[in-house]
PDB file of C-alpha atoms in Angstrom:
ATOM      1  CA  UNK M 223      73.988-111.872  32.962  1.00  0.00           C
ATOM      2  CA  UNK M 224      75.024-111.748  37.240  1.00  0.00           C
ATOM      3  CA  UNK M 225      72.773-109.550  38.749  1.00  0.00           C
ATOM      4  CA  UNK M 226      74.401-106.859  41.127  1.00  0.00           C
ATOM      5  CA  UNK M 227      74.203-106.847  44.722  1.00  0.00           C
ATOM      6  CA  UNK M 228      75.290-104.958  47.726  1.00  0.00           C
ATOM      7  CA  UNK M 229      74.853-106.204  51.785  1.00  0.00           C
ATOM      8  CA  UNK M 230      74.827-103.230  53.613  1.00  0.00           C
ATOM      9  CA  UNK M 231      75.976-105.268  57.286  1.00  0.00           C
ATOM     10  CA  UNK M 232      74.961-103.504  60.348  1.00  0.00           C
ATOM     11  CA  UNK M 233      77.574-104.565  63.103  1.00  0.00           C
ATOM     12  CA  UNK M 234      75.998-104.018  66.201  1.00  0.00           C
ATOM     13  CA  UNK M 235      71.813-104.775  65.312  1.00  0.00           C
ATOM     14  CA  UNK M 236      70.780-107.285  67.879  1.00  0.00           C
ATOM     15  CA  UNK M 237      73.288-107.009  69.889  1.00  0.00           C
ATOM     16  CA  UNK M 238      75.124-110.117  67.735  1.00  0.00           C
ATOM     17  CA  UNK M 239      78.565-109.950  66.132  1.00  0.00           C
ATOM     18  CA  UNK M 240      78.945-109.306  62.430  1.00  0.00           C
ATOM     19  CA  UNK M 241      82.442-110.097  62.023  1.00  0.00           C
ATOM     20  CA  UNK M 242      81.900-113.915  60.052  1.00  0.00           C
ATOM     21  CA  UNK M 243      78.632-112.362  58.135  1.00  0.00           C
ATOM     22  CA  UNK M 244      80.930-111.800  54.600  1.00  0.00           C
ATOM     23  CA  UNK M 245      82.115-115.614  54.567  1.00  0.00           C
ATOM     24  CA  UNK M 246      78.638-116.322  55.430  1.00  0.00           C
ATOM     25  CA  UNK M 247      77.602-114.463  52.333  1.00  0.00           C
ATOM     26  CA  UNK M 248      80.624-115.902  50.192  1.00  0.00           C
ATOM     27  CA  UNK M 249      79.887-118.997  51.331  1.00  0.00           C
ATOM     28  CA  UNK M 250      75.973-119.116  50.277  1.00  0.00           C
ATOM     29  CA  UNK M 251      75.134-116.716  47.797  1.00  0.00           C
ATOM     30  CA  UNK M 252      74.916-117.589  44.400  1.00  0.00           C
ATOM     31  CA  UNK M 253      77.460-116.468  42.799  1.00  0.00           C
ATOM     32  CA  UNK M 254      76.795-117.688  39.175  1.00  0.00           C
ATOM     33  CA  UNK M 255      73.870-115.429  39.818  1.00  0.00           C
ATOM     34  CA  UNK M 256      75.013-112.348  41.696  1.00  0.00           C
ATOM     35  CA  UNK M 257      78.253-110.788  41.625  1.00  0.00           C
ATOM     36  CA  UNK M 258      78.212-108.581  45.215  1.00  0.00           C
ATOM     37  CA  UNK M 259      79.748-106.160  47.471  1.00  0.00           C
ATOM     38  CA  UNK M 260      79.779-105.818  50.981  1.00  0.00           C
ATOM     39  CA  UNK M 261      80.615-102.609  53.508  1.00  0.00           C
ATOM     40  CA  UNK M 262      79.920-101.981  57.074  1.00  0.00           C
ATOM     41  CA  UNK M 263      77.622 -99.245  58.029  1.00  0.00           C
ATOM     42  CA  UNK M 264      79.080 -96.666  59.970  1.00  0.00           C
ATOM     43  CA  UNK M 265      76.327 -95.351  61.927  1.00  0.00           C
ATOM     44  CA  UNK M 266      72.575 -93.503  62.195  1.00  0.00           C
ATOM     45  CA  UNK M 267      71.663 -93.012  58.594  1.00  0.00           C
ATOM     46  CA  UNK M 268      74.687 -94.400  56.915  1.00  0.00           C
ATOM     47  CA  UNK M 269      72.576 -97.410  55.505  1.00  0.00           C
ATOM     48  CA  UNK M 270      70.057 -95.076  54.241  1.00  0.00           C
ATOM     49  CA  UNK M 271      72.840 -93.050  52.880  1.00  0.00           C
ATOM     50  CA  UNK M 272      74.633 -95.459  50.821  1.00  0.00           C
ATOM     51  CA  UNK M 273      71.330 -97.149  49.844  1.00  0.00           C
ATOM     52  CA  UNK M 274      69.802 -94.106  48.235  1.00  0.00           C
ATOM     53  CA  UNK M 275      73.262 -93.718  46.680  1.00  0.00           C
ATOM     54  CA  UNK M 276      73.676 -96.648  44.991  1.00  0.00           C
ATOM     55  CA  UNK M 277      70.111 -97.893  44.385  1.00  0.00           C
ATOM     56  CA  UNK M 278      71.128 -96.947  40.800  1.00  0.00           C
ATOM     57  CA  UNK M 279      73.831 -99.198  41.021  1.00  0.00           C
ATOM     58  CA  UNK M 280      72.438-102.260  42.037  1.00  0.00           C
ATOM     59  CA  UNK M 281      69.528-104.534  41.259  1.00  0.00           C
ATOM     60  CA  UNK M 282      69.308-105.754  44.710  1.00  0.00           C
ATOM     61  CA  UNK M 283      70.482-103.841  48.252  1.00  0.00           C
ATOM     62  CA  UNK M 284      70.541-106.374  50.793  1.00  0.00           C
ATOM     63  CA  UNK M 285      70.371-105.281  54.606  1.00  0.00           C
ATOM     64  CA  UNK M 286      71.609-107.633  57.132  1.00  0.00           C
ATOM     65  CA  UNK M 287      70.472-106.315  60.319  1.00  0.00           C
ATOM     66  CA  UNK M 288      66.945-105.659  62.041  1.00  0.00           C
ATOM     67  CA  UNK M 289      63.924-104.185  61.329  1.00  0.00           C
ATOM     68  CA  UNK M 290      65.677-100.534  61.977  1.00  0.00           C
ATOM     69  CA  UNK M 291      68.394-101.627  59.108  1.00  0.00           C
ATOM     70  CA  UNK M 292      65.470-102.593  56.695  1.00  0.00           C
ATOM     71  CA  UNK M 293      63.820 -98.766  57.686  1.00  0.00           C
ATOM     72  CA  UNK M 294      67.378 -97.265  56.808  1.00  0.00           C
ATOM     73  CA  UNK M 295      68.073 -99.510  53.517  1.00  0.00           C
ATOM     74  CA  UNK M 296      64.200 -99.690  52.154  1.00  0.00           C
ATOM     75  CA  UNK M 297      63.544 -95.624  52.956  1.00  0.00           C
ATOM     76  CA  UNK M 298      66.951 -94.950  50.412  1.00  0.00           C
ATOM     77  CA  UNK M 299      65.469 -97.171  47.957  1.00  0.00           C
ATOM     78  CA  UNK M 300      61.309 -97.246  47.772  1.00  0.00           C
ATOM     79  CA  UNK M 301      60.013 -96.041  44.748  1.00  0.00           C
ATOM     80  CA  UNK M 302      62.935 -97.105  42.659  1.00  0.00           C
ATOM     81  CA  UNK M 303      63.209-100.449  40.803  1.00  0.00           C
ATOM     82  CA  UNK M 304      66.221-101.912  43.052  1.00  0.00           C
ATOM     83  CA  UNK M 305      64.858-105.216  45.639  1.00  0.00           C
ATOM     84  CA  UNK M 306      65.328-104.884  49.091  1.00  0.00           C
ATOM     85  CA  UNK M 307      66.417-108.227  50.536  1.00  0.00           C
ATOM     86  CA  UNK M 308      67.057-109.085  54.227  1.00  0.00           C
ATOM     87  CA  UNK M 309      69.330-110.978  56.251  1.00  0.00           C
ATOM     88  CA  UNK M 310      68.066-110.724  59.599  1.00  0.00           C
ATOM     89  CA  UNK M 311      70.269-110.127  62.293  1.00  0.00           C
ATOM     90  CA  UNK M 312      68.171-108.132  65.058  1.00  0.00           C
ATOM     91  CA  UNK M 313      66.205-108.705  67.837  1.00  0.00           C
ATOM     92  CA  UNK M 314      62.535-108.617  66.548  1.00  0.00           C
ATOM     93  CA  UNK M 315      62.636-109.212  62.992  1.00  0.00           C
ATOM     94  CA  UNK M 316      58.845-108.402  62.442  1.00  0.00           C
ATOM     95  CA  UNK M 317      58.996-107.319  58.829  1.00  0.00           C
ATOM     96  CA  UNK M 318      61.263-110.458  58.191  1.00  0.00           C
ATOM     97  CA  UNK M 319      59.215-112.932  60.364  1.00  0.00           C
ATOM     98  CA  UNK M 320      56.041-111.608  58.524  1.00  0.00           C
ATOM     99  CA  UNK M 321      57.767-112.262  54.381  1.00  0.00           C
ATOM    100  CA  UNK M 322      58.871-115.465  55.322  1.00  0.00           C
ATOM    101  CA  UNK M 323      62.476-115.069  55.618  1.00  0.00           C
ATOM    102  CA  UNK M 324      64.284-117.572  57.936  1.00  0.00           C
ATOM    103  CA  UNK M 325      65.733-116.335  61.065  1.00  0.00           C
ATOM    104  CA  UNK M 326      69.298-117.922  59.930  1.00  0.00           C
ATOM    105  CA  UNK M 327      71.614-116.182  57.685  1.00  0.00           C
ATOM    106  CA  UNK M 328      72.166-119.447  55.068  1.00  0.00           C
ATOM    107  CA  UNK M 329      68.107-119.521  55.044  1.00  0.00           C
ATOM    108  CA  UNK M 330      68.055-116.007  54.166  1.00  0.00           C
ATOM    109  CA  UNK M 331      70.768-116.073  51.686  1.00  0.00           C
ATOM    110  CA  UNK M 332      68.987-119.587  49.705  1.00  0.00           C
ATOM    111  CA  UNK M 333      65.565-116.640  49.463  1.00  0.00           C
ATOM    112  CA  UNK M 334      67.593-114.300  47.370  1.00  0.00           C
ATOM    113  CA  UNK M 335      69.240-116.993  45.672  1.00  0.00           C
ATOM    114  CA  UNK M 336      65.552-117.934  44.541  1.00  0.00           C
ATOM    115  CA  UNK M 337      64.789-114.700  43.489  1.00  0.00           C
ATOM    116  CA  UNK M 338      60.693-114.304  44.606  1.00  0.00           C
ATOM    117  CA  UNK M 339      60.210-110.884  44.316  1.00  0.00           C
ATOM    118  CA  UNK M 340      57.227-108.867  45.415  1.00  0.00           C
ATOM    119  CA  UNK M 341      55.918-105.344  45.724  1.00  0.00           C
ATOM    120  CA  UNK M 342      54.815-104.538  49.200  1.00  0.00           C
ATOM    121  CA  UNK M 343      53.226-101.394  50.495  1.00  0.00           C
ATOM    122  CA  UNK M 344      54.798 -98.479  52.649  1.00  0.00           C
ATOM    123  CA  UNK M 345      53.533 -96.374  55.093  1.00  0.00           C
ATOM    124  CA  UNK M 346      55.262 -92.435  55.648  1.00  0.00           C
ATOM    125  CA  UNK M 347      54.311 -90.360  59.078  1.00  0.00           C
ATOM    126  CA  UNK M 348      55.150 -86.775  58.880  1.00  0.00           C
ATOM    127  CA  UNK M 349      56.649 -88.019  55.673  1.00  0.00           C
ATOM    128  CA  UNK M 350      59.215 -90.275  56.866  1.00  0.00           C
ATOM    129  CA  UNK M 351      59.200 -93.824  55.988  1.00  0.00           C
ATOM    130  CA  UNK M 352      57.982 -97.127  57.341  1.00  0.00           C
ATOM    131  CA  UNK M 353      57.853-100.483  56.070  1.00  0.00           C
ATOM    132  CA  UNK M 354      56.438-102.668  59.240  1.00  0.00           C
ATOM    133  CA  UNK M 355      54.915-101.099  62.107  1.00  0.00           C
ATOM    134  CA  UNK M 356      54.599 -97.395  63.285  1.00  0.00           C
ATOM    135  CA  UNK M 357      53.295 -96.038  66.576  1.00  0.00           C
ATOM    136  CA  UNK M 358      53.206 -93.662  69.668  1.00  0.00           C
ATOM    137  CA  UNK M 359      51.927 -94.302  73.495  1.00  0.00           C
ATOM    138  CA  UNK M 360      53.355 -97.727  75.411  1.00  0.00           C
ATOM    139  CA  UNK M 361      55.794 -99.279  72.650  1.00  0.00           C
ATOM    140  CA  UNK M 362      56.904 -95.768  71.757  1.00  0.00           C
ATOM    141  CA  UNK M 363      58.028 -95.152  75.369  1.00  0.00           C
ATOM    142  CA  UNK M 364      59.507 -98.725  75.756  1.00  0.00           C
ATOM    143  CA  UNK M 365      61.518 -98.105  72.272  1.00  0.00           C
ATOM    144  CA  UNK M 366      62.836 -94.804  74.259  1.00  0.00           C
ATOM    145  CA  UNK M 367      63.691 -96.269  77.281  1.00  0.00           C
ATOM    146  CA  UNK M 368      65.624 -99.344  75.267  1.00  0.00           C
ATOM    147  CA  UNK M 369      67.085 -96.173  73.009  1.00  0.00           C
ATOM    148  CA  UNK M 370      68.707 -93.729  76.225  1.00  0.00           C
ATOM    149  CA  UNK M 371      69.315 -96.896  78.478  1.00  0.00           C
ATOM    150  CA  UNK M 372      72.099-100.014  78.707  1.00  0.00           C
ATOM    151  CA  UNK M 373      69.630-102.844  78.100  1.00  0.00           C
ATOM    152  CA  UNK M 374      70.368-105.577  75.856  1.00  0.00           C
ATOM    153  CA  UNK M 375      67.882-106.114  72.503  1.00  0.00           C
ATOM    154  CA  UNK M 376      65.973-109.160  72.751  1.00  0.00           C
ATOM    155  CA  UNK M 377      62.409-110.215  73.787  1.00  0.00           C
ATOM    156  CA  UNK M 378      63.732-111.142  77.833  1.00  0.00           C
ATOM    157  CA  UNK M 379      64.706-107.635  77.797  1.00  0.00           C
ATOM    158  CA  UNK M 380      61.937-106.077  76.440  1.00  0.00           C
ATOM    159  CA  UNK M 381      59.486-107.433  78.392  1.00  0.00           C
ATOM    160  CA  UNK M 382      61.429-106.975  81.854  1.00  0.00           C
ATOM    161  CA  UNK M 383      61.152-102.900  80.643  1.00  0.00           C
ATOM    162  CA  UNK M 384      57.627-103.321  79.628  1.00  0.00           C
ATOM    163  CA  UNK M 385      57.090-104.775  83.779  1.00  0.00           C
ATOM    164  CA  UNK M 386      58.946-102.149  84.918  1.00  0.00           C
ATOM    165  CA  UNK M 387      57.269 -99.090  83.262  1.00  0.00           C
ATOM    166  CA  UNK M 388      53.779-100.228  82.753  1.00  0.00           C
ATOM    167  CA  UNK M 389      52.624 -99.695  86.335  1.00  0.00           C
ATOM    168  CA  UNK M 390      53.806 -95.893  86.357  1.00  0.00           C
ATOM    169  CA  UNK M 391      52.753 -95.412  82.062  1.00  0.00           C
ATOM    170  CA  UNK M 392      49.511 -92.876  81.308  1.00  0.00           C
ATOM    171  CA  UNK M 393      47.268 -93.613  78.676  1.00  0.00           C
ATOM    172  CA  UNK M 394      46.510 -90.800  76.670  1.00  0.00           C
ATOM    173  CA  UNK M 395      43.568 -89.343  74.315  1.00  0.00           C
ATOM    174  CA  UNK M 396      43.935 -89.215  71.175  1.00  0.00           C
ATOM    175  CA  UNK M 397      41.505 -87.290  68.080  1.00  0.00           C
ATOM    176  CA  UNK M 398      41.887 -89.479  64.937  1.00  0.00           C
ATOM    177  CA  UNK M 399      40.823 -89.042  61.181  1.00  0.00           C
ATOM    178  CA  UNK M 400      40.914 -91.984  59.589  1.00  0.00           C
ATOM    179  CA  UNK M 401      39.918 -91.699  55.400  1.00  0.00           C
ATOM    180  CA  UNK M 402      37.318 -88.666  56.950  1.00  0.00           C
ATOM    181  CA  UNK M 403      36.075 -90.459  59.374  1.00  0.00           C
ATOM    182  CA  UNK M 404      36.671 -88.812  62.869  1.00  0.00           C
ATOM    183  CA  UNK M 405      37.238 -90.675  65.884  1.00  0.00           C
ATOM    184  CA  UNK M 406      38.507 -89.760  70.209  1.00  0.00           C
ATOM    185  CA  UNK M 407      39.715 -93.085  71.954  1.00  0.00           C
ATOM    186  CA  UNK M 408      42.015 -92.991  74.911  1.00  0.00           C
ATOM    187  CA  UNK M 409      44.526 -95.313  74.783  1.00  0.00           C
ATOM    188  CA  UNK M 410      47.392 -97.188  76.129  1.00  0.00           C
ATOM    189  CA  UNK M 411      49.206 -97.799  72.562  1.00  0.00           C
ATOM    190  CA  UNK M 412      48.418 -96.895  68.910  1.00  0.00           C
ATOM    191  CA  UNK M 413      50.096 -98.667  66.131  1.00  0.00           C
ATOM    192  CA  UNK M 414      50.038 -98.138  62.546  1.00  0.00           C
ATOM    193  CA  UNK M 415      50.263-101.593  61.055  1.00  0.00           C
ATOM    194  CA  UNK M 416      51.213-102.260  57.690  1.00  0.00           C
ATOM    195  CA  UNK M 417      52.651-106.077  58.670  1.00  0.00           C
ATOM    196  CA  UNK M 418      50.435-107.837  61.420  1.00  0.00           C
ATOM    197  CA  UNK M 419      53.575-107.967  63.845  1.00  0.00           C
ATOM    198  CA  UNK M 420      55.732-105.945  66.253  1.00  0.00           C
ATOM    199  CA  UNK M 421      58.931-108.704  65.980  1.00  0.00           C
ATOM    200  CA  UNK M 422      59.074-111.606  68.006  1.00  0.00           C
ATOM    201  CA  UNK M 423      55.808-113.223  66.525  1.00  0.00           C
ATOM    202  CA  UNK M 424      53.949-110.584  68.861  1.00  0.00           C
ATOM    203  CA  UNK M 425      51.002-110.107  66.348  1.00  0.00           C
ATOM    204  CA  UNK M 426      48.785-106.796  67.192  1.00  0.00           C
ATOM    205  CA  UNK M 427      46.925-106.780  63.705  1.00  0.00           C
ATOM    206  CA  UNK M 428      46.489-110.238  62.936  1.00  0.00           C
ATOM    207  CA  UNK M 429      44.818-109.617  59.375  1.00  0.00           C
ATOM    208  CA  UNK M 430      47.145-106.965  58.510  1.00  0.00           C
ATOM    209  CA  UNK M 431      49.082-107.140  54.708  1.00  0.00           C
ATOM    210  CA  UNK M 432      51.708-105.733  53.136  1.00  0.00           C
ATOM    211  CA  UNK M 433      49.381-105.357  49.882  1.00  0.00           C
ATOM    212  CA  UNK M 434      45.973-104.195  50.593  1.00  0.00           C
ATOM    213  CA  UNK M 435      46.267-100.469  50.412  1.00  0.00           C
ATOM    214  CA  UNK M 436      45.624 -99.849  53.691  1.00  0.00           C
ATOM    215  CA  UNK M 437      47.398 -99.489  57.504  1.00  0.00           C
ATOM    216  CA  UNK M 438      45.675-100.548  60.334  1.00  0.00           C
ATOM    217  CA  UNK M 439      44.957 -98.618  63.052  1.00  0.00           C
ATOM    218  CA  UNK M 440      45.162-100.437  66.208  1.00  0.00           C
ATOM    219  CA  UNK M 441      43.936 -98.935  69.302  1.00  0.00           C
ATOM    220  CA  UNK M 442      45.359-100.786  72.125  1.00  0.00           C
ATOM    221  CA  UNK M 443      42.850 -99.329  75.439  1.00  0.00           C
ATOM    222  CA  UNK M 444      43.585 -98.815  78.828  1.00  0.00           C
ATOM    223  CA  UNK M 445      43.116-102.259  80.301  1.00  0.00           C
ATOM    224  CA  UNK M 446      43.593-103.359  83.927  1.00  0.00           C
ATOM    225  CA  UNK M 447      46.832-104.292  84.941  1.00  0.00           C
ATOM    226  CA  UNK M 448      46.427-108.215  86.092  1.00  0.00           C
ATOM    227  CA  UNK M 449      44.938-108.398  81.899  1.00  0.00           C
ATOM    228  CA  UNK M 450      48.993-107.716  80.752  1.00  0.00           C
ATOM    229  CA  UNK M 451      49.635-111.276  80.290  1.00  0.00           C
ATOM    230  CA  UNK M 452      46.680-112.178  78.795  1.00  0.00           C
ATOM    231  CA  UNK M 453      47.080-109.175  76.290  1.00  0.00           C
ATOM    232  CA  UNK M 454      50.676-110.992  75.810  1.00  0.00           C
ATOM    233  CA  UNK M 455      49.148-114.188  75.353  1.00  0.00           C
ATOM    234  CA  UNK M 456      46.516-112.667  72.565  1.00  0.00           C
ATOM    235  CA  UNK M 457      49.624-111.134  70.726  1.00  0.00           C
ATOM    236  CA  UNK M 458      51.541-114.501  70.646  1.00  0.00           C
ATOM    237  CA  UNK M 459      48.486-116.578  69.282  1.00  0.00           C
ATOM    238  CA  UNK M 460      46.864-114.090  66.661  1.00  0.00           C
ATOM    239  CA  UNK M 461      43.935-112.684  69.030  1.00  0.00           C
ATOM    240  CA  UNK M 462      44.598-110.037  69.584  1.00  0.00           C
ATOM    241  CA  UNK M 463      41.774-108.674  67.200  1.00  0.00           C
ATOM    242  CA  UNK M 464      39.241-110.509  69.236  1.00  0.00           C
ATOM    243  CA  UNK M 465      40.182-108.651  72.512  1.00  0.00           C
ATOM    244  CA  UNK M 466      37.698-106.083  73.955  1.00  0.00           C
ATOM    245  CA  UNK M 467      40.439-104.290  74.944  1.00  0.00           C
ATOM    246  CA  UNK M 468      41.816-103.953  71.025  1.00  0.00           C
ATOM    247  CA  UNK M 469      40.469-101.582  68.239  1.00  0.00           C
ATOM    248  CA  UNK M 470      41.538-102.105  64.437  1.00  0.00           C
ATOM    249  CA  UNK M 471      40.367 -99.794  61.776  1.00  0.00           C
ATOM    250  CA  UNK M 472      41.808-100.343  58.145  1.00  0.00           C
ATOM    251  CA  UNK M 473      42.326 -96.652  56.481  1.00  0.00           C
ATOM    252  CA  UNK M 474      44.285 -94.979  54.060  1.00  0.00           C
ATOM    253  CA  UNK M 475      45.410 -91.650  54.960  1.00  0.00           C
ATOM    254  CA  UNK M 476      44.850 -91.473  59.037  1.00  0.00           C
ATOM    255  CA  UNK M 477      45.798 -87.693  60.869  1.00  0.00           C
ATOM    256  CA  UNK M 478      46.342 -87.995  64.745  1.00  0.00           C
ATOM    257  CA  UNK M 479      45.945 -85.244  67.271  1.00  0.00           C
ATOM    258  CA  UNK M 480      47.896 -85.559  70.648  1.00  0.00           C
ATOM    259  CA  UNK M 481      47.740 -83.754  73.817  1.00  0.00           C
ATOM    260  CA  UNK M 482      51.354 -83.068  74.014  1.00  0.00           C
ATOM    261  CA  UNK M 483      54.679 -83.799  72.059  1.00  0.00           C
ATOM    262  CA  UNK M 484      56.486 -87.312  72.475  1.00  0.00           C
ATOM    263  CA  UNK M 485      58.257 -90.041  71.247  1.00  0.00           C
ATOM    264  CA  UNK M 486      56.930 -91.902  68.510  1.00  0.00           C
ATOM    265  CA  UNK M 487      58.480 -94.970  66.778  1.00  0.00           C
ATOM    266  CA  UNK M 488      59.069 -96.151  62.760  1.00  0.00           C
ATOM    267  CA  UNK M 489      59.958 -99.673  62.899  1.00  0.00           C
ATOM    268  CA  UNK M 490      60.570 -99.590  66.211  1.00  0.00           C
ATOM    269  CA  UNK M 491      63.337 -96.844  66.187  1.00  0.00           C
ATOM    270  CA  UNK M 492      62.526 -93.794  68.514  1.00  0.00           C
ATOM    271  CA  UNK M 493      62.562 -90.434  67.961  1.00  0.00           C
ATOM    272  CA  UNK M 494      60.850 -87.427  69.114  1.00  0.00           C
ATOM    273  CA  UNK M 495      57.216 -85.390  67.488  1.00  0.00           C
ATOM    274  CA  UNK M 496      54.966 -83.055  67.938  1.00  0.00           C
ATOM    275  CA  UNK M 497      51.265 -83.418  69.048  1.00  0.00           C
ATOM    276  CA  UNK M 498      50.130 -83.067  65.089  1.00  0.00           C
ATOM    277  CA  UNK M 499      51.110 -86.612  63.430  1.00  0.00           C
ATOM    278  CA  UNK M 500      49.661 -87.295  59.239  1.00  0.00           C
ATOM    279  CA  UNK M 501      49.632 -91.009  58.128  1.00  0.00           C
ATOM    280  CA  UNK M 502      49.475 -91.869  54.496  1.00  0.00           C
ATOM    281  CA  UNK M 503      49.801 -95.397  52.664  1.00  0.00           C
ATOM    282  CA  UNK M 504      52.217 -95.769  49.360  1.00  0.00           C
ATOM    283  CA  UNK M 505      51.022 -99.056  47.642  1.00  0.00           C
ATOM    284  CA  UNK M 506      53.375-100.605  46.013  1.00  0.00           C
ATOM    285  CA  UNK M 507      56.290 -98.389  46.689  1.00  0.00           C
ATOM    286  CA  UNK M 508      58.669-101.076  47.542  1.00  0.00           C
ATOM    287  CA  UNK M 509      59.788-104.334  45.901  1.00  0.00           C
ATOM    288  CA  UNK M 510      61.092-107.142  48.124  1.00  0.00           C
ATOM    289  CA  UNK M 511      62.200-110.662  48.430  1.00  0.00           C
ATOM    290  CA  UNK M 512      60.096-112.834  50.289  1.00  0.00           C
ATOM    291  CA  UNK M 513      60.643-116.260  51.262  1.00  0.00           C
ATOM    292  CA  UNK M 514      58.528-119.675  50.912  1.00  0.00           C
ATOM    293  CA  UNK M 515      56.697-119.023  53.670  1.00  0.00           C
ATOM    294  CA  UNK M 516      55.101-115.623  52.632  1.00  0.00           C
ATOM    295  CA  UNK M 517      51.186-116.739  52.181  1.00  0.00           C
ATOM    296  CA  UNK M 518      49.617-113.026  52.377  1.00  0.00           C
TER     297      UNK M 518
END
């Protein structure tokens, strides 16, 4: 019996045309496995929309798109017994990069064709869902600026915005309860890892995974400015972790206390919250394809 799939295509993640993704998908799916369906979202939330709608529907919801389309699809369907697979079309691909999917679309297509399903963990701040990497301060900011300005998506143009703003960007302090522990750091960034990686093969939480239990808490200090590449350099060969400069504690349920309201990001899409933030780990709550690669 053909299972039942539906892409869900994002047309304008990554800044790279959509229009040839269905023959793509004709062309390498399966189809004495899967019969499928295809639509276009239409916008903020549509994904999530249809996703939740039809997760009944479907034994696998496939989003081709970034790490933002994998929020939208996975957040409609976690906790239910539909797959999330991915087709990555964005411009980090963290949460893809991380499960071993390939970076091409007849790569991608060949994982769900051999059907290696897992169940990964989830993360939820103020109740809303993330799958990769959470987190206010620097990245937060940079997400913003990408999200109100005309830049292109992409790593070039990333780190040309991270250049420009860092110089001008204040670190902040922050009171954290992590699993009753309490902590004050300043700092320049916090994430909320549940993958080790931002996108890009930028890794801030080298022993992160997507089936401990746990989030880590990465505390990114103030550091000079003339240390920025090295920082860079840390992320790009998994050292992060070893940097003086770089905090990680593993914790379940983590509450964050702010000076003042600001942006914050879910796999890496901005959006604004207060100075009172609550963290909490779902193991389990998703079930995924994962490619070859995938060693966690």
């Amino acid at each position: 019996m053909k299972r039942k799939a539906l892409f869900i295509i994002n047309p304008v993640s990554g800044g790279k045309k959509k229009d040839g993704v269905p023959e793509l998908i004709n062309k390498y799916i399966n189809q004495q496995l899967f019969e499928f369906n295809t639509i276009f979202s239409t916008g903020v939330k549509h994904a999530r929309d249809v996703a939740r709608e039809e997760a009944a529907n479907y034994d696998m919801i496939v989003a081709v798109g970034g790490d933002g389309t994998v929020n939208e699809v996975a957040s409609g369907i976690a906790g239910t017994d539909t797959i999330l697979g991915v087709v990555p079309y964005g411009s980090g691909n963290g949460l893809s990069r991380f499960l071993g999917i390939p970076m091409n679309a007849e790569g991608a297509l060949q994982v769900l064709n051999n059907g290696h399903t897992i169940n990964i963990d989830a993360g939820k701040m103020n109740g809303k869902w993330f799958f990769n990497m959470a987190g206010m301060g620097f990245d937060a900011h940079i997400s913003q600026v990408f999200a109100h300005g005309s830049e292109k998506r992409g790593f070039l143009s990333y780190f040309k915005s991270s250049l420009q703003e860092i110089s001008t960007y204040q670190s902040q302090v922050y009171k954290l309860n992590i699993d009753g522990v309490p902590y004050v750091r300043e700092a320049f960034m916090l994430s909320l890892a549940n993958s080790s990686q931002y996108g890009n093969n930028a890794h801030v939480s080298p022993t992160a995974s997507v089936q401990d239990g746990l989030l880590d808490v990465c505390i990114i200090k103030p550091f000079p400015l003339y240390r920025f590449p090295e920082m860079g350099l840390r992320m790009f060969t998994k050292t992060a972790d070893r940097s003086k400069f770089v905090e990680i504690i593993k914790g379940k349920r983590i509450s964050i206390t702010r000076s003042k309201p600001g942006p914050i990001h879910l796999d890496g899409e901005p959006r604004d919250a207060g100075e009172e933030l609550t963290v909490d780990i779902v193991p389990g709550a998703l079930k995924v394809m994962v490619g070859s690669a995938y060693n966690k």
